[in-house]
């Protein structure tokens, strides 16, 4: 993901060295498994012990059908579990979809195989959140976020990491219903513009959970990368899942809405884009790289300076890679 983001930002020359350093963090690939039967996939989602089986499943399907067809089949199946591994499943999938979309047909098998791994990781880590947003409420993202019920900071998590805290949202009264206050515009790109802008403002303002709030930006920004490869009927569900992720992360990690900064005035000057890129490359952390790429890309769409301020604040809050 980060390597692809570096290449996209024009920093491909540092990728070999970055990959060599990052490789030490990776666990061995799971042993090859058996493909999951068509009638059992629902029962296998969220089971990390079956990661090898999921890889085998997607390798088989991608060997038998074009990658877009496989993506179209599995995207709606996996979308309700977009929180998988703190949204890394959807982000990994989106980064390789961007590469495949530019690769021509048929794309080289190593790229297709990376899609198999991205979808497999998403499926094995599948994590649904409470609620099923209808997107027909009366409020915009900022007002909807401000009204969301919040998890008390003393509330114990239901597992490790970001996923464990998100799993505890089932114990937050009114959270699922609170998601329905948001009304999305008909245009999916406009909806994502507004959702990502609100999430970026929270990231910019709140220093207390930087990686969690980072994913509230990078996950919907990743979903946007996939929209051109999806049929139009899957766009609205993608917006709903993106809103659910943003709302879930903020509700789980921001116990006081008054600190979200959603009514904070825009600063007069935005950080320089080239400076942000250089800082991300020098920093080296994978989250910093992915967030910076997403912020630069989204800023290129909307010109919203808060995206650049969020990226600048984030790199200052994260420890250097090493």
PDB file of C-alpha atoms in Angstrom, residues 22-299:
ATOM      1  CA  UNK A  22       9.597  -2.684   5.919  1.00  0.00           C
ATOM      2  CA  UNK A  23       9.996  -6.356   5.044  1.00  0.00           C
ATOM      3  CA  UNK A  24      11.259  -7.117   8.560  1.00  0.00           C
ATOM      4  CA  UNK A  25       7.834  -6.174   9.985  1.00  0.00           C
ATOM      5  CA  UNK A  26       5.956  -8.699   7.876  1.00  0.00           C
ATOM      6  CA  UNK A  27       4.811 -12.108   9.012  1.00  0.00           C
ATOM      7  CA  UNK A  28       5.365 -15.138   6.768  1.00  0.00           C
ATOM      8  CA  UNK A  29       2.662 -15.760   4.201  1.00  0.00           C
ATOM      9  CA  UNK A  30       0.178 -18.371   5.461  1.00  0.00           C
ATOM     10  CA  UNK A  31       0.427 -21.834   3.948  1.00  0.00           C
ATOM     11  CA  UNK A  32      -1.664 -22.526   0.877  1.00  0.00           C
ATOM     12  CA  UNK A  33      -5.198 -23.513   1.753  1.00  0.00           C
ATOM     13  CA  UNK A  34      -8.185 -24.970  -0.043  1.00  0.00           C
ATOM     14  CA  UNK A  35     -10.710 -22.788  -1.851  1.00  0.00           C
ATOM     15  CA  UNK A  36     -13.802 -21.990   0.168  1.00  0.00           C
ATOM     16  CA  UNK A  37     -16.965 -23.574  -1.182  1.00  0.00           C
ATOM     17  CA  UNK A  38     -19.525 -21.203  -2.725  1.00  0.00           C
ATOM     18  CA  UNK A  39     -22.101 -22.008  -0.046  1.00  0.00           C
ATOM     19  CA  UNK A  40     -19.795 -21.499   2.933  1.00  0.00           C
ATOM     20  CA  UNK A  41     -18.167 -18.102   2.328  1.00  0.00           C
ATOM     21  CA  UNK A  42     -20.473 -16.276   4.755  1.00  0.00           C
ATOM     22  CA  UNK A  43     -19.351 -18.544   7.573  1.00  0.00           C
ATOM     23  CA  UNK A  44     -15.674 -18.087   6.730  1.00  0.00           C
ATOM     24  CA  UNK A  45     -15.596 -14.280   6.833  1.00  0.00           C
ATOM     25  CA  UNK A  46     -13.839 -12.838   9.844  1.00  0.00           C
ATOM     26  CA  UNK A  47     -11.848 -16.023  10.470  1.00  0.00           C
ATOM     27  CA  UNK A  48      -8.151 -15.186  10.221  1.00  0.00           C
ATOM     28  CA  UNK A  49      -7.301 -18.868  10.574  1.00  0.00           C
ATOM     29  CA  UNK A  50      -8.699 -19.306   7.058  1.00  0.00           C
ATOM     30  CA  UNK A  51      -6.566 -16.625   5.410  1.00  0.00           C
ATOM     31  CA  UNK A  52      -4.797 -19.274   3.328  1.00  0.00           C
ATOM     32  CA  UNK A  53      -8.171 -20.620   2.217  1.00  0.00           C
ATOM     33  CA  UNK A  54      -9.286 -17.129   1.218  1.00  0.00           C
ATOM     34  CA  UNK A  55      -6.125 -16.582  -0.816  1.00  0.00           C
ATOM     35  CA  UNK A  56      -6.740 -19.882  -2.602  1.00  0.00           C
ATOM     36  CA  UNK A  57     -10.363 -18.880  -3.230  1.00  0.00           C
ATOM     37  CA  UNK A  58      -9.530 -15.566  -4.838  1.00  0.00           C
ATOM     38  CA  UNK A  59      -6.639 -16.995  -6.832  1.00  0.00           C
ATOM     39  CA  UNK A  60      -9.028 -19.543  -8.290  1.00  0.00           C
ATOM     40  CA  UNK A  61     -11.723 -16.997  -9.083  1.00  0.00           C
ATOM     41  CA  UNK A  62      -9.273 -14.497 -10.568  1.00  0.00           C
ATOM     42  CA  UNK A  63      -7.805 -17.256 -12.684  1.00  0.00           C
ATOM     43  CA  UNK A  64     -11.234 -18.029 -14.112  1.00  0.00           C
ATOM     44  CA  UNK A  65     -12.752 -14.539 -14.591  1.00  0.00           C
ATOM     45  CA  UNK A  66     -11.592 -10.961 -15.264  1.00  0.00           C
ATOM     46  CA  UNK A  67     -10.554  -9.082 -12.161  1.00  0.00           C
ATOM     47  CA  UNK A  68     -13.325  -6.502 -12.510  1.00  0.00           C
ATOM     48  CA  UNK A  69     -15.936  -9.253 -12.539  1.00  0.00           C
ATOM     49  CA  UNK A  70     -14.500 -10.781  -9.370  1.00  0.00           C
ATOM     50  CA  UNK A  71     -14.345  -7.362  -7.715  1.00  0.00           C
ATOM     51  CA  UNK A  72     -17.959  -6.650  -8.673  1.00  0.00           C
ATOM     52  CA  UNK A  73     -19.051  -9.950  -7.114  1.00  0.00           C
ATOM     53  CA  UNK A  74     -17.149  -9.581  -3.862  1.00  0.00           C
ATOM     54  CA  UNK A  75     -17.268  -5.860  -3.187  1.00  0.00           C
ATOM     55  CA  UNK A  76     -20.892  -5.887  -1.917  1.00  0.00           C
ATOM     56  CA  UNK A  77     -20.213  -9.071   0.048  1.00  0.00           C
ATOM     57  CA  UNK A  78     -17.240  -7.583   1.875  1.00  0.00           C
ATOM     58  CA  UNK A  79     -18.454  -3.978   2.153  1.00  0.00           C
ATOM     59  CA  UNK A  80     -20.415  -4.520   5.411  1.00  0.00           C
ATOM     60  CA  UNK A  81     -17.110  -5.632   6.982  1.00  0.00           C
ATOM     61  CA  UNK A  82     -15.166  -2.575   5.828  1.00  0.00           C
ATOM     62  CA  UNK A  83     -13.699  -2.143   9.323  1.00  0.00           C
ATOM     63  CA  UNK A  84     -11.565  -5.241   8.690  1.00  0.00           C
ATOM     64  CA  UNK A  85      -8.136  -4.817  10.272  1.00  0.00           C
ATOM     65  CA  UNK A  86      -8.761  -1.143  10.992  1.00  0.00           C
ATOM     66  CA  UNK A  87      -9.830  -0.741   7.318  1.00  0.00           C
ATOM     67  CA  UNK A  88      -6.549  -2.109   5.941  1.00  0.00           C
ATOM     68  CA  UNK A  89      -8.489  -4.704   3.929  1.00  0.00           C
ATOM     69  CA  UNK A  90     -10.347  -2.150   1.853  1.00  0.00           C
ATOM     70  CA  UNK A  91      -7.297   0.131   1.614  1.00  0.00           C
ATOM     71  CA  UNK A  92      -5.064  -2.675   0.346  1.00  0.00           C
ATOM     72  CA  UNK A  93      -7.722  -3.711  -2.153  1.00  0.00           C
ATOM     73  CA  UNK A  94      -8.184  -0.143  -3.374  1.00  0.00           C
ATOM     74  CA  UNK A  95      -4.479   0.479  -3.931  1.00  0.00           C
ATOM     75  CA  UNK A  96      -4.133  -2.568  -6.173  1.00  0.00           C
ATOM     76  CA  UNK A  97      -7.379  -1.730  -7.999  1.00  0.00           C
ATOM     77  CA  UNK A  98      -5.822   1.620  -8.881  1.00  0.00           C
ATOM     78  CA  UNK A  99      -2.773  -0.171 -10.290  1.00  0.00           C
ATOM     79  CA  UNK A 100      -4.843  -2.736 -12.182  1.00  0.00           C
ATOM     80  CA  UNK A 101      -7.029  -0.019 -13.682  1.00  0.00           C
ATOM     81  CA  UNK A 102      -3.962   1.553 -15.268  1.00  0.00           C
ATOM     82  CA  UNK A 103      -2.270  -1.697 -16.277  1.00  0.00           C
ATOM     83  CA  UNK A 104      -4.311  -2.576 -19.356  1.00  0.00           C
ATOM     84  CA  UNK A 105      -5.971  -5.907 -20.187  1.00  0.00           C
ATOM     85  CA  UNK A 106      -4.972  -8.495 -19.396  1.00  0.00           C
ATOM     86  CA  UNK A 107      -2.854  -7.239 -16.490  1.00  0.00           C
ATOM     87  CA  UNK A 108       0.258  -9.147 -15.356  1.00  0.00           C
ATOM     88  CA  UNK A 109      -0.540 -11.995 -12.985  1.00  0.00           C
ATOM     89  CA  UNK A 110       1.539 -10.597 -10.052  1.00  0.00           C
ATOM     90  CA  UNK A 111      -0.803  -7.606  -9.966  1.00  0.00           C
ATOM     91  CA  UNK A 112      -3.873  -9.821 -10.102  1.00  0.00           C
ATOM     92  CA  UNK A 113      -2.388 -11.981  -7.357  1.00  0.00           C
ATOM     93  CA  UNK A 114      -2.006  -8.922  -5.141  1.00  0.00           C
ATOM     94  CA  UNK A 115      -5.738  -8.322  -5.584  1.00  0.00           C
ATOM     95  CA  UNK A 116      -6.296 -11.908  -4.439  1.00  0.00           C
ATOM     96  CA  UNK A 117      -4.278 -11.167  -1.306  1.00  0.00           C
ATOM     97  CA  UNK A 118      -6.055  -7.863  -0.669  1.00  0.00           C
ATOM     98  CA  UNK A 119      -9.516  -9.375  -0.936  1.00  0.00           C
ATOM     99  CA  UNK A 120      -8.436 -12.396   1.115  1.00  0.00           C
ATOM    100  CA  UNK A 121      -7.102 -10.217   3.914  1.00  0.00           C
ATOM    101  CA  UNK A 122     -10.337  -8.204   3.901  1.00  0.00           C
ATOM    102  CA  UNK A 123     -12.453 -11.349   4.029  1.00  0.00           C
ATOM    103  CA  UNK A 124     -10.398 -13.005   6.776  1.00  0.00           C
ATOM    104  CA  UNK A 125     -10.454  -9.865   8.924  1.00  0.00           C
ATOM    105  CA  UNK A 126     -14.062  -8.948   8.039  1.00  0.00           C
ATOM    106  CA  UNK A 127     -15.593  -6.845  10.834  1.00  0.00           C
ATOM    107  CA  UNK A 128     -19.111  -5.408  10.675  1.00  0.00           C
ATOM    108  CA  UNK A 129     -20.154  -2.381  12.715  1.00  0.00           C
ATOM    109  CA  UNK A 130     -23.577  -1.651  14.205  1.00  0.00           C
ATOM    110  CA  UNK A 131     -26.142  -0.002  11.981  1.00  0.00           C
ATOM    111  CA  UNK A 132     -27.079   0.160   8.328  1.00  0.00           C
ATOM    112  CA  UNK A 133     -27.031   3.829   7.284  1.00  0.00           C
ATOM    113  CA  UNK A 134     -29.857   4.765   4.920  1.00  0.00           C
ATOM    114  CA  UNK A 135     -28.210   8.067   3.842  1.00  0.00           C
ATOM    115  CA  UNK A 136     -31.550   9.879   3.732  1.00  0.00           C
ATOM    116  CA  UNK A 137     -31.291  11.912   6.938  1.00  0.00           C
ATOM    117  CA  UNK A 138     -31.494  15.685   7.219  1.00  0.00           C
ATOM    118  CA  UNK A 139     -27.939  16.508   8.378  1.00  0.00           C
ATOM    119  CA  UNK A 140     -24.573  17.041   6.703  1.00  0.00           C
ATOM    120  CA  UNK A 141     -21.465  15.104   7.849  1.00  0.00           C
ATOM    121  CA  UNK A 142     -20.339  17.665  10.426  1.00  0.00           C
ATOM    122  CA  UNK A 143     -23.746  17.935  12.087  1.00  0.00           C
ATOM    123  CA  UNK A 144     -24.224  14.165  11.947  1.00  0.00           C
ATOM    124  CA  UNK A 145     -20.851  13.532  13.576  1.00  0.00           C
ATOM    125  CA  UNK A 146     -21.579  16.109  16.292  1.00  0.00           C
ATOM    126  CA  UNK A 147     -24.774  14.257  17.225  1.00  0.00           C
ATOM    127  CA  UNK A 148     -23.342  10.739  17.291  1.00  0.00           C
ATOM    128  CA  UNK A 149     -23.396   8.967  20.654  1.00  0.00           C
ATOM    129  CA  UNK A 150     -19.829   8.471  21.903  1.00  0.00           C
ATOM    130  CA  UNK A 151     -18.054   5.680  23.691  1.00  0.00           C
ATOM    131  CA  UNK A 152     -16.790   6.597  27.130  1.00  0.00           C
ATOM    132  CA  UNK A 153     -12.988   6.642  27.200  1.00  0.00           C
ATOM    133  CA  UNK A 154     -13.101   4.284  30.195  1.00  0.00           C
ATOM    134  CA  UNK A 155     -15.184   1.721  28.315  1.00  0.00           C
ATOM    135  CA  UNK A 156     -13.118  -1.471  27.883  1.00  0.00           C
ATOM    136  CA  UNK A 157     -12.363  -2.536  24.334  1.00  0.00           C
ATOM    137  CA  UNK A 158     -13.608  -5.864  22.991  1.00  0.00           C
ATOM    138  CA  UNK A 159     -10.229  -6.927  21.669  1.00  0.00           C
ATOM    139  CA  UNK A 160      -6.871  -5.559  20.642  1.00  0.00           C
ATOM    140  CA  UNK A 161      -6.125  -2.425  18.666  1.00  0.00           C
ATOM    141  CA  UNK A 162      -8.520  -0.265  16.701  1.00  0.00           C
ATOM    142  CA  UNK A 163     -10.685  -3.252  15.831  1.00  0.00           C
ATOM    143  CA  UNK A 164     -11.201  -4.087  19.494  1.00  0.00           C
ATOM    144  CA  UNK A 165     -12.455  -0.614  20.239  1.00  0.00           C
ATOM    145  CA  UNK A 166     -14.726  -0.616  17.192  1.00  0.00           C
ATOM    146  CA  UNK A 167     -16.149  -3.967  18.317  1.00  0.00           C
ATOM    147  CA  UNK A 168     -17.260  -2.319  21.567  1.00  0.00           C
ATOM    148  CA  UNK A 169     -19.564   0.056  19.668  1.00  0.00           C
ATOM    149  CA  UNK A 170     -22.332  -2.514  20.120  1.00  0.00           C
ATOM    150  CA  UNK A 171     -22.440  -1.320  23.734  1.00  0.00           C
ATOM    151  CA  UNK A 172     -22.988   2.343  22.802  1.00  0.00           C
ATOM    152  CA  UNK A 173     -26.730   3.069  23.015  1.00  0.00           C
ATOM    153  CA  UNK A 174     -28.097   4.835  19.967  1.00  0.00           C
ATOM    154  CA  UNK A 175     -24.973   4.591  17.816  1.00  0.00           C
ATOM    155  CA  UNK A 176     -26.594   2.572  15.017  1.00  0.00           C
ATOM    156  CA  UNK A 177     -29.616   4.863  14.944  1.00  0.00           C
ATOM    157  CA  UNK A 178     -27.378   7.929  15.075  1.00  0.00           C
ATOM    158  CA  UNK A 179     -25.830   7.038  11.740  1.00  0.00           C
ATOM    159  CA  UNK A 180     -29.199   7.597  10.071  1.00  0.00           C
ATOM    160  CA  UNK A 181     -29.092  11.347  10.742  1.00  0.00           C
ATOM    161  CA  UNK A 182     -26.747  11.793   7.774  1.00  0.00           C
ATOM    162  CA  UNK A 183     -28.183  12.588   4.352  1.00  0.00           C
ATOM    163  CA  UNK A 184     -25.812  12.009   1.437  1.00  0.00           C
ATOM    164  CA  UNK A 185     -25.973  13.926  -1.846  1.00  0.00           C
ATOM    165  CA  UNK A 186     -26.857  11.860  -4.890  1.00  0.00           C
ATOM    166  CA  UNK A 187     -23.422  12.277  -6.465  1.00  0.00           C
ATOM    167  CA  UNK A 188     -21.046   9.783  -4.804  1.00  0.00           C
ATOM    168  CA  UNK A 189     -17.957  11.917  -5.380  1.00  0.00           C
ATOM    169  CA  UNK A 190     -19.627  14.920  -3.786  1.00  0.00           C
ATOM    170  CA  UNK A 191     -20.629  12.742  -0.842  1.00  0.00           C
ATOM    171  CA  UNK A 192     -17.064  11.524  -0.406  1.00  0.00           C
ATOM    172  CA  UNK A 193     -15.723  15.071  -0.728  1.00  0.00           C
ATOM    173  CA  UNK A 194     -17.822  16.138   2.248  1.00  0.00           C
ATOM    174  CA  UNK A 195     -17.237  13.009   4.334  1.00  0.00           C
ATOM    175  CA  UNK A 196     -13.469  13.065   3.851  1.00  0.00           C
ATOM    176  CA  UNK A 197     -13.336  16.789   4.597  1.00  0.00           C
ATOM    177  CA  UNK A 198     -15.130  16.250   7.919  1.00  0.00           C
ATOM    178  CA  UNK A 199     -12.878  13.325   8.843  1.00  0.00           C
ATOM    179  CA  UNK A 200      -9.778  15.353   7.938  1.00  0.00           C
ATOM    180  CA  UNK A 201     -10.915  18.176  10.197  1.00  0.00           C
ATOM    181  CA  UNK A 202     -11.188  15.733  13.115  1.00  0.00           C
ATOM    182  CA  UNK A 203      -7.726  14.346  12.340  1.00  0.00           C
ATOM    183  CA  UNK A 204      -6.310  17.872  12.167  1.00  0.00           C
ATOM    184  CA  UNK A 205      -7.907  18.915  15.463  1.00  0.00           C
ATOM    185  CA  UNK A 206      -7.608  15.856  17.700  1.00  0.00           C
ATOM    186  CA  UNK A 207      -4.134  14.601  18.681  1.00  0.00           C
ATOM    187  CA  UNK A 208      -5.319  11.797  20.968  1.00  0.00           C
ATOM    188  CA  UNK A 209      -5.753   8.864  18.518  1.00  0.00           C
ATOM    189  CA  UNK A 210      -3.837   9.780  15.360  1.00  0.00           C
ATOM    190  CA  UNK A 211      -3.765   6.377  13.651  1.00  0.00           C
ATOM    191  CA  UNK A 212      -7.471   5.779  14.246  1.00  0.00           C
ATOM    192  CA  UNK A 213      -8.425   9.189  12.875  1.00  0.00           C
ATOM    193  CA  UNK A 214      -5.985   8.681   9.998  1.00  0.00           C
ATOM    194  CA  UNK A 215      -8.038   5.678   8.895  1.00  0.00           C
ATOM    195  CA  UNK A 216     -11.215   7.754   9.001  1.00  0.00           C
ATOM    196  CA  UNK A 217      -9.621   9.651   6.105  1.00  0.00           C
ATOM    197  CA  UNK A 218      -7.701   6.961   4.223  1.00  0.00           C
ATOM    198  CA  UNK A 219     -10.536   4.396   4.147  1.00  0.00           C
ATOM    199  CA  UNK A 220     -13.125   6.575   2.347  1.00  0.00           C
ATOM    200  CA  UNK A 221     -10.358   8.039   0.170  1.00  0.00           C
ATOM    201  CA  UNK A 222      -9.466   4.468  -0.788  1.00  0.00           C
ATOM    202  CA  UNK A 223     -13.096   3.653  -1.538  1.00  0.00           C
ATOM    203  CA  UNK A 224     -13.122   6.517  -4.023  1.00  0.00           C
ATOM    204  CA  UNK A 225     -10.317   4.813  -5.967  1.00  0.00           C
ATOM    205  CA  UNK A 226     -12.576   1.823  -6.572  1.00  0.00           C
ATOM    206  CA  UNK A 227     -15.759   3.631  -7.628  1.00  0.00           C
ATOM    207  CA  UNK A 228     -14.790   3.840 -11.337  1.00  0.00           C
ATOM    208  CA  UNK A 229     -14.406   0.047 -11.415  1.00  0.00           C
ATOM    209  CA  UNK A 230     -17.815  -0.609  -9.848  1.00  0.00           C
ATOM    210  CA  UNK A 231     -21.301  -0.568 -11.360  1.00  0.00           C
ATOM    211  CA  UNK A 232     -23.308   2.473 -10.382  1.00  0.00           C
ATOM    212  CA  UNK A 233     -25.647   0.459  -8.160  1.00  0.00           C
ATOM    213  CA  UNK A 234     -22.731  -0.207  -5.784  1.00  0.00           C
ATOM    214  CA  UNK A 235     -21.814   3.460  -5.380  1.00  0.00           C
ATOM    215  CA  UNK A 236     -24.484   4.290  -2.806  1.00  0.00           C
ATOM    216  CA  UNK A 237     -23.667   1.280  -0.582  1.00  0.00           C
ATOM    217  CA  UNK A 238     -20.004   2.302  -0.761  1.00  0.00           C
ATOM    218  CA  UNK A 239     -20.892   5.774   0.527  1.00  0.00           C
ATOM    219  CA  UNK A 240     -22.943   4.207   3.332  1.00  0.00           C
ATOM    220  CA  UNK A 241     -20.057   1.967   4.398  1.00  0.00           C
ATOM    221  CA  UNK A 242     -17.624   4.892   4.244  1.00  0.00           C
ATOM    222  CA  UNK A 243     -19.868   6.997   6.477  1.00  0.00           C
ATOM    223  CA  UNK A 244     -20.283   4.080   8.887  1.00  0.00           C
ATOM    224  CA  UNK A 245     -16.495   3.756   9.184  1.00  0.00           C
ATOM    225  CA  UNK A 246     -15.988   7.479   9.753  1.00  0.00           C
ATOM    226  CA  UNK A 247     -18.787   7.612  12.309  1.00  0.00           C
ATOM    227  CA  UNK A 248     -17.598   4.440  14.018  1.00  0.00           C
ATOM    228  CA  UNK A 249     -14.001   5.571  14.393  1.00  0.00           C
ATOM    229  CA  UNK A 250     -14.970   8.994  15.695  1.00  0.00           C
ATOM    230  CA  UNK A 251     -17.568   7.585  18.099  1.00  0.00           C
ATOM    231  CA  UNK A 252     -15.090   5.020  19.425  1.00  0.00           C
ATOM    232  CA  UNK A 253     -12.073   7.308  19.813  1.00  0.00           C
ATOM    233  CA  UNK A 254     -13.514  10.807  20.341  1.00  0.00           C
ATOM    234  CA  UNK A 255     -15.474  10.760  23.596  1.00  0.00           C
ATOM    235  CA  UNK A 256     -16.285  14.491  23.496  1.00  0.00           C
ATOM    236  CA  UNK A 257     -17.768  16.009  20.348  1.00  0.00           C
ATOM    237  CA  UNK A 258     -16.674  19.477  21.449  1.00  0.00           C
ATOM    238  CA  UNK A 259     -13.080  18.526  20.673  1.00  0.00           C
ATOM    239  CA  UNK A 260     -13.688  17.405  17.092  1.00  0.00           C
ATOM    240  CA  UNK A 261     -13.062  20.849  15.628  1.00  0.00           C
ATOM    241  CA  UNK A 262     -15.853  20.573  13.082  1.00  0.00           C
ATOM    242  CA  UNK A 263     -16.750  24.234  13.586  1.00  0.00           C
ATOM    243  CA  UNK A 264     -13.127  25.392  13.626  1.00  0.00           C
ATOM    244  CA  UNK A 265     -12.318  28.111  11.133  1.00  0.00           C
ATOM    245  CA  UNK A 266     -10.101  27.268   8.189  1.00  0.00           C
ATOM    246  CA  UNK A 267      -6.525  28.478   8.632  1.00  0.00           C
ATOM    247  CA  UNK A 268      -5.387  31.267   6.310  1.00  0.00           C
ATOM    248  CA  UNK A 269      -2.489  29.418   4.687  1.00  0.00           C
ATOM    249  CA  UNK A 270      -2.103  25.804   3.619  1.00  0.00           C
ATOM    250  CA  UNK A 271       1.151  23.846   3.910  1.00  0.00           C
ATOM    251  CA  UNK A 272       3.146  23.443   0.718  1.00  0.00           C
ATOM    252  CA  UNK A 273       2.340  20.207  -1.106  1.00  0.00           C
ATOM    253  CA  UNK A 274       5.959  19.500  -2.041  1.00  0.00           C
ATOM    254  CA  UNK A 275       7.060  20.013   1.557  1.00  0.00           C
ATOM    255  CA  UNK A 276       4.413  17.550   2.751  1.00  0.00           C
ATOM    256  CA  UNK A 277       5.570  14.974   0.217  1.00  0.00           C
ATOM    257  CA  UNK A 278       9.212  15.382   1.240  1.00  0.00           C
ATOM    258  CA  UNK A 279       8.347  15.080   4.931  1.00  0.00           C
ATOM    259  CA  UNK A 280       6.353  11.895   4.325  1.00  0.00           C
ATOM    260  CA  UNK A 281       9.211  10.305   2.388  1.00  0.00           C
ATOM    261  CA  UNK A 282      11.751  11.302   5.027  1.00  0.00           C
ATOM    262  CA  UNK A 283       9.497  10.132   7.852  1.00  0.00           C
ATOM    263  CA  UNK A 284       8.993   6.682   6.366  1.00  0.00           C
ATOM    264  CA  UNK A 285       6.043   5.480   8.437  1.00  0.00           C
ATOM    265  CA  UNK A 286       3.531   3.618   6.285  1.00  0.00           C
ATOM    266  CA  UNK A 287       0.555   5.464   7.777  1.00  0.00           C
ATOM    267  CA  UNK A 288       2.183   8.836   7.177  1.00  0.00           C
ATOM    268  CA  UNK A 289       2.884   7.907   3.562  1.00  0.00           C
ATOM    269  CA  UNK A 290      -0.645   6.663   2.868  1.00  0.00           C
ATOM    270  CA  UNK A 291      -2.312   9.581   4.638  1.00  0.00           C
ATOM    271  CA  UNK A 292      -0.146  12.114   2.830  1.00  0.00           C
ATOM    272  CA  UNK A 293      -0.897  10.565  -0.567  1.00  0.00           C
ATOM    273  CA  UNK A 294      -4.625  10.524   0.175  1.00  0.00           C
ATOM    274  CA  UNK A 295      -4.577  14.110   1.460  1.00  0.00           C
ATOM    275  CA  UNK A 296      -2.663  15.380  -1.572  1.00  0.00           C
ATOM    276  CA  UNK A 297      -4.995  13.524  -3.932  1.00  0.00           C
ATOM    277  CA  UNK A 298      -8.144  14.765  -2.218  1.00  0.00           C
ATOM    278  CA  UNK A 299      -6.782  18.312  -2.004  1.00  0.00           C
TER     279      UNK A 299
END
